[in-house]
PDB file of C-alpha atoms and ligand atoms in Angstrom:
ATOM      1  CA  MET A  30     110.404  62.231  53.380  1.00  0.00           C
ATOM      2  CA  SER A  31     112.633  64.084  56.208  1.00  0.00           C
ATOM      3  CA  ASP A  32     115.434  61.872  57.969  1.00  0.00           C
ATOM      4  CA  ALA A  33     114.733  64.633  61.004  1.00  0.00           C
ATOM      5  CA  PRO A  34     113.758  62.390  63.998  1.00  0.00           C
ATOM      6  CA  PHE A  35     109.926  62.336  65.479  1.00  0.00           C
ATOM      7  CA  ILE A  36     108.796  61.095  68.622  1.00  0.00           C
ATOM      8  CA  PRO A  37     104.975  60.830  69.768  1.00  0.00           C
ATOM      9  CA  LEU A  38     103.178  63.616  70.764  1.00  0.00           C
ATOM     10  CA  ALA A  39     102.520  64.001  74.171  1.00  0.00           C
ATOM     11  CA  PHE A  40      98.534  65.496  74.172  1.00  0.00           C
ATOM     12  CA  GLU A  41      96.055  64.783  76.493  1.00  0.00           C
ATOM     13  CA  ARG A  42      92.413  65.100  75.318  1.00  0.00           C
ATOM     14  CA  LEU A  43      90.096  67.064  78.096  1.00  0.00           C
ATOM     15  CA  SER A  44      86.809  67.104  78.545  1.00  0.00           C
ATOM     16  CA  GLU A  45      83.967  69.671  76.795  1.00  0.00           C
ATOM     17  CA  ALA A  46      83.576  70.425  81.378  1.00  0.00           C
ATOM     18  CA  GLU A  47      86.884  70.710  81.644  1.00  0.00           C
ATOM     19  CA  MET A  48      87.839  72.863  78.262  1.00  0.00           C
ATOM     20  CA  ARG A  49      85.464  75.362  79.507  1.00  0.00           C
ATOM     21  CA  GLU A  50      86.516  75.947  83.051  1.00  0.00           C
ATOM     22  CA  ARG A  51      89.475  75.663  81.988  1.00  0.00           C
ATOM     23  CA  ALA A  52      88.714  78.371  79.101  1.00  0.00           C
ATOM     24  CA  HIS A  53      86.389  80.711  81.953  1.00  0.00           C
ATOM     25  CA  ASP A  54      89.472  80.814  84.205  1.00  0.00           C
ATOM     26  CA  PHE A  55      92.399  81.574  82.573  1.00  0.00           C
ATOM     27  CA  HIS A  56      90.353  84.346  80.971  1.00  0.00           C
ATOM     28  CA  SER A  57      89.581  85.571  84.918  1.00  0.00           C
ATOM     29  CA  VAL A  58      93.254  85.952  84.716  1.00  0.00           C
ATOM     30  CA  ALA A  59      94.047  87.275  81.709  1.00  0.00           C
ATOM     31  CA  ASN A  60      91.341  90.266  82.029  1.00  0.00           C
ATOM     32  CA  ARG A  61      92.637  90.483  84.978  1.00  0.00           C
ATOM     33  CA  ARG A  62      96.432  92.188  83.674  1.00  0.00           C
ATOM     34  CA  ARG A  63      96.079  95.598  82.693  1.00  0.00           C
ATOM     35  CA  SER A  64      99.435  97.364  81.612  1.00  0.00           C
ATOM     36  CA  VAL A  65     100.858  99.148  85.485  1.00  0.00           C
ATOM     37  CA  ARG A  66     102.684 102.726  85.274  1.00  0.00           C
ATOM     38  CA  ALA A  67     103.074 102.954  88.740  1.00  0.00           C
ATOM     39  CA  PHE A  68     105.377  99.923  90.936  1.00  0.00           C
ATOM     40  CA  SER A  69     106.009  98.915  94.096  1.00  0.00           C
ATOM     41  CA  PRO A  70     110.223  99.603  94.279  1.00  0.00           C
ATOM     42  CA  ASP A  71     109.654  96.414  95.701  1.00  0.00           C
ATOM     43  CA  PRO A  72     111.837  93.050  94.529  1.00  0.00           C
ATOM     44  CA  VAL A  73     110.062  89.944  93.264  1.00  0.00           C
ATOM     45  CA  PRO A  74     111.745  85.949  93.400  1.00  0.00           C
ATOM     46  CA  ILE A  75     113.675  86.150  90.609  1.00  0.00           C
ATOM     47  CA  ASP A  76     113.429  82.365  89.832  1.00  0.00           C
ATOM     48  CA  VAL A  77     109.835  83.300  89.297  1.00  0.00           C
ATOM     49  CA  LEU A  78     111.079  85.975  86.383  1.00  0.00           C
ATOM     50  CA  GLU A  79     113.174  82.592  84.555  1.00  0.00           C
ATOM     51  CA  THR A  80     110.392  80.452  84.683  1.00  0.00           C
ATOM     52  CA  CYS A  81     108.049  83.152  83.074  1.00  0.00           C
ATOM     53  CA  ILE A  82     110.576  83.103  80.453  1.00  0.00           C
ATOM     54  CA  LEU A  83     111.413  79.434  80.040  1.00  0.00           C
ATOM     55  CA  SER A  84     107.606  79.982  79.289  1.00  0.00           C
ATOM     56  CA  ALA A  85     107.412  82.989  76.738  1.00  0.00           C
ATOM     57  CA  GLY A  86     111.090  80.621  75.027  1.00  0.00           C
ATOM     58  CA  THR A  87     107.857  77.846  74.651  1.00  0.00           C
ATOM     59  CA  ALA A  88     106.572  79.912  71.843  1.00  0.00           C
ATOM     60  CA  PRO A  89     106.102  78.797  68.591  1.00  0.00           C
ATOM     61  CA  SER A  90     109.573  80.001  66.214  1.00  0.00           C
ATOM     62  CA  GLY A  91     110.214  79.822  62.296  1.00  0.00           C
ATOM     63  CA  ALA A  92     111.702  77.122  61.695  1.00  0.00           C
ATOM     64  CA  HIS A  93     112.269  76.143  65.282  1.00  0.00           C
ATOM     65  CA  LYS A  94     115.176  79.457  65.588  1.00  0.00           C
ATOM     66  CA  GLN A  95     114.223  80.579  68.669  1.00  0.00           C
ATOM     67  CA  PRO A  96     115.563  84.394  67.539  1.00  0.00           C
ATOM     68  CA  TRP A  97     115.318  85.944  70.585  1.00  0.00           C
ATOM     69  CA  THR A  98     117.399  86.861  74.263  1.00  0.00           C
ATOM     70  CA  PHE A  99     115.393  87.525  77.127  1.00  0.00           C
ATOM     71  CA  ALA A 100     117.626  90.090  78.577  1.00  0.00           C
ATOM     72  CA  LEU A 101     116.958  90.351  82.671  1.00  0.00           C
ATOM     73  CA  VAL A 102     117.692  93.795  84.016  1.00  0.00           C
ATOM     74  CA  THR A 103     117.939  93.857  88.026  1.00  0.00           C
ATOM     75  CA  ASP A 104     120.706  95.788  88.569  1.00  0.00           C
ATOM     76  CA  PRO A 105     119.731  99.958  89.671  1.00  0.00           C
ATOM     77  CA  ALA A 106     123.021 100.915  87.677  1.00  0.00           C
ATOM     78  CA  ILE A 107     121.860 100.031  84.335  1.00  0.00           C
ATOM     79  CA  LYS A 108     117.973 100.503  84.826  1.00  0.00           C
ATOM     80  CA  SER A 109     119.183 104.243  85.694  1.00  0.00           C
ATOM     81  CA  ARG A 110     121.191 104.321  82.889  1.00  0.00           C
ATOM     82  CA  ILE A 111     118.152 103.146  80.558  1.00  0.00           C
ATOM     83  CA  ARG A 112     115.714 105.126  82.273  1.00  0.00           C
ATOM     84  CA  GLU A 113     118.600 108.192  81.032  1.00  0.00           C
ATOM     85  CA  ALA A 114     118.639 107.372  77.036  1.00  0.00           C
ATOM     86  CA  ALA A 115     114.637 106.365  76.831  1.00  0.00           C
ATOM     87  CA  GLU A 116     113.608 110.506  78.517  1.00  0.00           C
ATOM     88  CA  GLU A 117     116.149 111.316  75.753  1.00  0.00           C
ATOM     89  CA  GLU A 118     114.123 109.595  73.039  1.00  0.00           C
ATOM     90  CA  GLU A 119     110.229 109.938  74.650  1.00  0.00           C
ATOM     91  CA  ARG A 120     111.373 113.983  75.368  1.00  0.00           C
ATOM     92  CA  GLU A 121     111.577 114.209  71.151  1.00  0.00           C
ATOM     93  CA  ASN A 122     109.061 111.839  70.758  1.00  0.00           C
ATOM     94  CA  TYR A 123     106.849 114.316  73.224  1.00  0.00           C
ATOM     95  CA  ALA A 124     107.539 117.623  71.471  1.00  0.00           C
ATOM     96  CA  ARG A 125     108.375 116.526  67.745  1.00  0.00           C
ATOM     97  CA  ARG A 126     107.748 113.136  66.567  1.00  0.00           C
ATOM     98  CA  MET A 127     104.701 112.520  67.447  1.00  0.00           C
ATOM     99  CA  ASN A 128     101.552 114.125  65.726  1.00  0.00           C
ATOM    100  CA  ALA A 129      98.486 116.331  67.128  1.00  0.00           C
ATOM    101  CA  GLU A 130      96.158 113.107  66.319  1.00  0.00           C
ATOM    102  CA  TRP A 131      99.100 110.595  68.232  1.00  0.00           C
ATOM    103  CA  LEU A 132      98.909 112.766  71.413  1.00  0.00           C
ATOM    104  CA  ASP A 133      95.328 113.097  71.564  1.00  0.00           C
ATOM    105  CA  ASP A 134      94.997 109.309  71.674  1.00  0.00           C
ATOM    106  CA  LEU A 135      97.494 109.273  73.942  1.00  0.00           C
ATOM    107  CA  ARG A 136      95.634 111.831  76.795  1.00  0.00           C
ATOM    108  CA  PRO A 137      93.777 109.695  77.984  1.00  0.00           C
ATOM    109  CA  PHE A 138      96.604 107.362  79.359  1.00  0.00           C
ATOM    110  CA  ASN A 139      98.196 110.729  80.912  1.00  0.00           C
ATOM    111  CA  THR A 140     101.888 109.799  79.320  1.00  0.00           C
ATOM    112  CA  ASN A 141     104.835 111.492  79.367  1.00  0.00           C
ATOM    113  CA  ALA A 142     108.264 111.797  79.448  1.00  0.00           C
ATOM    114  CA  GLU A 143     109.228 110.600  82.676  1.00  0.00           C
ATOM    115  CA  LYS A 144     109.621 107.049  82.557  1.00  0.00           C
ATOM    116  CA  PRO A 145     110.750 107.167  86.409  1.00  0.00           C
ATOM    117  CA  PHE A 146     108.757 103.424  86.113  1.00  0.00           C
ATOM    118  CA  LEU A 147     111.986 102.153  84.703  1.00  0.00           C
ATOM    119  CA  GLU A 148     114.545 103.142  88.100  1.00  0.00           C
ATOM    120  CA  ILE A 149     111.582 102.126  89.955  1.00  0.00           C
ATOM    121  CA  ALA A 150     109.840  99.028  88.953  1.00  0.00           C
ATOM    122  CA  PRO A 151     112.487  96.180  90.707  1.00  0.00           C
ATOM    123  CA  ALA A 152     113.285  94.265  86.624  1.00  0.00           C
ATOM    124  CA  LEU A 153     112.776  95.222  83.247  1.00  0.00           C
ATOM    125  CA  ILE A 154     113.169  92.574  80.891  1.00  0.00           C
ATOM    126  CA  ILE A 155     114.655  93.417  77.395  1.00  0.00           C
ATOM    127  CA  LEU A 156     113.359  91.072  74.928  1.00  0.00           C
ATOM    128  CA  PHE A 157     115.554  91.214  71.851  1.00  0.00           C
ATOM    129  CA  ARG A 158     114.880  89.530  68.287  1.00  0.00           C
ATOM    130  CA  HIS A 159     118.151  88.084  66.314  1.00  0.00           C
ATOM    131  CA  ALA A 160     116.954  89.292  62.997  1.00  0.00           C
ATOM    132  CA  TRP A 161     118.929  86.822  62.070  1.00  0.00           C
ATOM    133  CA  GLU A 162     121.788  84.163  63.805  1.00  0.00           C
ATOM    134  CA  ILE A 163     125.746  84.255  64.319  1.00  0.00           C
ATOM    135  CA  ASP A 164     127.154  80.340  64.725  1.00  0.00           C
ATOM    136  CA  GLU A 165     130.042  79.887  66.170  1.00  0.00           C
ATOM    137  CA  ASP A 166     132.371  80.562  63.613  1.00  0.00           C
ATOM    138  CA  GLY A 167     130.943  84.184  62.598  1.00  0.00           C
ATOM    139  CA  GLU A 168     129.260  83.370  59.763  1.00  0.00           C
ATOM    140  CA  ARG A 169     124.941  84.212  59.036  1.00  0.00           C
ATOM    141  CA  GLY A 170     122.453  82.226  59.551  1.00  0.00           C
ATOM    142  CA  GLN A 171     119.036  83.242  58.234  1.00  0.00           C
ATOM    143  CA  ASN A 172     115.761  83.229  61.014  1.00  0.00           C
ATOM    144  CA  TYR A 173     112.531  83.398  59.579  1.00  0.00           C
ATOM    145  CA  TYR A 174     109.366  85.101  60.338  1.00  0.00           C
ATOM    146  CA  THR A 175     111.291  86.791  63.470  1.00  0.00           C
ATOM    147  CA  GLN A 176     108.381  89.773  63.930  1.00  0.00           C
ATOM    148  CA  GLU A 177     105.817  87.384  64.245  1.00  0.00           C
ATOM    149  CA  SER A 178     108.175  85.098  66.705  1.00  0.00           C
ATOM    150  CA  VAL A 179     109.048  87.648  69.039  1.00  0.00           C
ATOM    151  CA  GLY A 180     105.804  89.221  69.256  1.00  0.00           C
ATOM    152  CA  ILE A 181     103.904  85.616  70.353  1.00  0.00           C
ATOM    153  CA  ALA A 182     105.960  84.646  72.734  1.00  0.00           C
ATOM    154  CA  ALA A 183     106.555  88.292  74.599  1.00  0.00           C
ATOM    155  CA  GLY A 184     102.343  87.534  74.558  1.00  0.00           C
ATOM    156  CA  MET A 185     103.295  84.407  76.171  1.00  0.00           C
ATOM    157  CA  LEU A 186     105.829  86.883  78.345  1.00  0.00           C
ATOM    158  CA  LEU A 187     102.992  88.814  79.280  1.00  0.00           C
ATOM    159  CA  ALA A 188     100.836  86.003  80.406  1.00  0.00           C
ATOM    160  CA  ALA A 189     102.637  84.024  81.788  1.00  0.00           C
ATOM    161  CA  LEU A 190     104.347  87.397  84.519  1.00  0.00           C
ATOM    162  CA  ASN A 191     100.133  88.031  85.201  1.00  0.00           C
ATOM    163  CA  ASP A 192      99.273  84.485  86.132  1.00  0.00           C
ATOM    164  CA  ALA A 193     102.348  84.218  87.927  1.00  0.00           C
ATOM    165  CA  GLY A 194     101.158  87.814  90.158  1.00  0.00           C
ATOM    166  CA  LEU A 195     103.207  90.664  89.208  1.00  0.00           C
ATOM    167  CA  ALA A 196     101.635  93.676  87.173  1.00  0.00           C
ATOM    168  CA  THR A 197     103.650  94.554  83.313  1.00  0.00           C
ATOM    169  CA  LEU A 198     104.011  97.221  80.958  1.00  0.00           C
ATOM    170  CA  THR A 199     104.548  96.706  77.496  1.00  0.00           C
ATOM    171  CA  HIS A 200     107.025  99.456  77.232  1.00  0.00           C
ATOM    172  CA  THR A 201     108.385 100.534  73.616  1.00  0.00           C
ATOM    173  CA  PRO A 202     110.434 103.593  73.945  1.00  0.00           C
ATOM    174  CA  SER A 203     111.577 104.949  69.997  1.00  0.00           C
ATOM    175  CA  PRO A 204     114.101 104.201  68.759  1.00  0.00           C
ATOM    176  CA  MET A 205     115.017 101.827  70.872  1.00  0.00           C
ATOM    177  CA  GLY A 206     118.603 100.914  69.462  1.00  0.00           C
ATOM    178  CA  PHE A 207     119.657 102.997  72.585  1.00  0.00           C
ATOM    179  CA  LEU A 208     119.343  98.827  74.411  1.00  0.00           C
ATOM    180  CA  ALA A 209     121.247  97.059  72.269  1.00  0.00           C
ATOM    181  CA  LYS A 210     124.230  99.540  72.718  1.00  0.00           C
ATOM    182  CA  ALA A 211     123.815 100.044  76.732  1.00  0.00           C
ATOM    183  CA  LEU A 212     122.998  96.416  77.299  1.00  0.00           C
ATOM    184  CA  GLY A 213     125.868  94.958  75.078  1.00  0.00           C
ATOM    185  CA  ARG A 214     123.601  93.029  72.877  1.00  0.00           C
ATOM    186  CA  PRO A 215     125.723  91.228  69.432  1.00  0.00           C
ATOM    187  CA  GLU A 216     124.549  93.518  65.964  1.00  0.00           C
ATOM    188  CA  ASN A 217     122.079  90.908  65.270  1.00  0.00           C
ATOM    189  CA  GLU A 218     119.738  91.385  68.382  1.00  0.00           C
ATOM    190  CA  LYS A 219     117.181  94.265  67.409  1.00  0.00           C
ATOM    191  CA  ALA A 220     115.103  95.442  70.402  1.00  0.00           C
ATOM    192  CA  PHE A 221     111.952  95.123  70.507  1.00  0.00           C
ATOM    193  CA  LEU A 222     110.512  95.093  73.569  1.00  0.00           C
ATOM    194  CA  LEU A 223     111.236  97.133  77.329  1.00  0.00           C
ATOM    195  CA  ILE A 224     108.839  95.399  79.899  1.00  0.00           C
ATOM    196  CA  PRO A 225     109.154  96.764  83.288  1.00  0.00           C
ATOM    197  CA  VAL A 226     107.906  93.975  86.162  1.00  0.00           C
ATOM    198  CA  GLY A 227     107.213  94.441  90.228  1.00  0.00           C
ATOM    199  CA  TYR A 228     103.984  95.033  92.192  1.00  0.00           C
ATOM    200  CA  PRO A 229     102.043  97.784  90.886  1.00  0.00           C
ATOM    201  CA  ALA A 230     102.474 100.316  94.059  1.00  0.00           C
ATOM    202  CA  ASP A 231     100.443 101.523  96.955  1.00  0.00           C
ATOM    203  CA  GLY A 232      96.599 102.750  95.298  1.00  0.00           C
ATOM    204  CA  CYS A 233      98.340 102.327  91.635  1.00  0.00           C
ATOM    205  CA  GLU A 234      95.501 103.628  89.494  1.00  0.00           C
ATOM    206  CA  VAL A 235      95.050 102.720  86.114  1.00  0.00           C
ATOM    207  CA  PRO A 236      92.249 104.167  83.390  1.00  0.00           C
ATOM    208  CA  ASP A 237      89.266 103.224  83.302  1.00  0.00           C
ATOM    209  CA  LEU A 238      88.681 101.111  79.854  1.00  0.00           C
ATOM    210  CA  GLU A 239      86.606  98.626  78.582  1.00  0.00           C
ATOM    211  CA  ARG A 240      87.582  95.404  76.033  1.00  0.00           C
ATOM    212  CA  LYS A 241      85.963  94.868  73.247  1.00  0.00           C
ATOM    213  CA  PRO A 242      83.000  92.189  73.852  1.00  0.00           C
ATOM    214  CA  LEU A 243      83.340  88.787  71.551  1.00  0.00           C
ATOM    215  CA  GLY A 244      81.443  90.122  68.865  1.00  0.00           C
ATOM    216  CA  LYS A 245      83.677  93.277  68.438  1.00  0.00           C
ATOM    217  CA  ILE A 246      86.574  90.845  68.027  1.00  0.00           C
ATOM    218  CA  CYS A 247      85.611  87.546  66.886  1.00  0.00           C
ATOM    219  CA  VAL A 248      83.981  86.986  62.699  1.00  0.00           C
ATOM    220  CA  ARG A 249      82.511  83.750  62.399  1.00  0.00           C
ATOM    221  CA  TYR A 250      81.652  81.592  58.726  1.00  0.00           C
TER     222      TYR A 250
HETATM  223  N1  IYR B   6     106.051 105.824  73.658  1.00  0.00           N
HETATM  224  C1  IYR B   6     105.774 106.494  73.712  1.00  0.00           C
HETATM  225  C2  IYR B   6     104.243 106.992  73.550  1.00  0.00           C
HETATM  226  C3  IYR B   6     103.021 106.117  73.649  1.00  0.00           C
HETATM  227  C4  IYR B   6     102.848 105.132  72.639  1.00  0.00           C
HETATM  228  C5  IYR B   6     102.193 104.441  72.975  1.00  0.00           C
HETATM  229  I1  IYR B   6     101.091 103.858  70.890  1.00  0.00           I
HETATM  230  C6  IYR B   6     101.855 103.727  74.015  1.00  0.00           C
HETATM  231  O1  IYR B   6      99.946 102.700  74.175  1.00  0.00           O
HETATM  232  C7  IYR B   6     102.364 104.723  75.694  1.00  0.00           C
HETATM  233  C8  IYR B   6     103.270 105.663  75.343  1.00  0.00           C
HETATM  234  C9  IYR B   6     105.997 106.346  75.870  1.00  0.00           C
HETATM  235  O2  IYR B   6     106.225 105.885  76.301  1.00  0.00           O
HETATM  236  O3  IYR B   6     105.148 107.419  76.361  1.00  0.00           O
END
């Protein structure tokens, strides 16, 4: 038996009617989320972003190591540096790294190597994955399932920001090594995702996409 302390779980059963209503309400908010590439430069309340980051930080993680750092960037000079470095990689991606099928799959999204949203969006949240930990004495400690843990935290962050009335983009400039360098992150932290956050630009349009129905994403046994 472990001698680690346990405490009573705070958990309240809801009525089925309330469960149904809450599940539907959450789906209707989640289903309005769209990846936005045209942002308004209007500033957003930083405390709202911080609260959403706290929600992301409630994600489950391997051995509760919480192997994540959320870099919240609003400094225009840093945003510019990130845009410049991201576009340098993306020019290489579009010109050489992505094959014909990939470029064809991206056609409906009208993307290219230009990433003005990295400067225009009022905030960028860069999620770093801790591949391992470094303790106060500089010793290495193991982390577990860091891809899964940080992926779940990223999903929770996107859901929280969407629920708070903010638009996001799930952006993966690749390779992402330049982000740790630009932000001076320690060597155990690997950039996982870059999320521009703000309000959509006036007149913002998004591709006319459909989501798969339940029958296409859920199999019952
Ligand atoms: N990273 C590139 C290309 C790109 C790739 C996928 I897969 C997307 O869903 C969207 C874009 C870019 O950001 O343009």
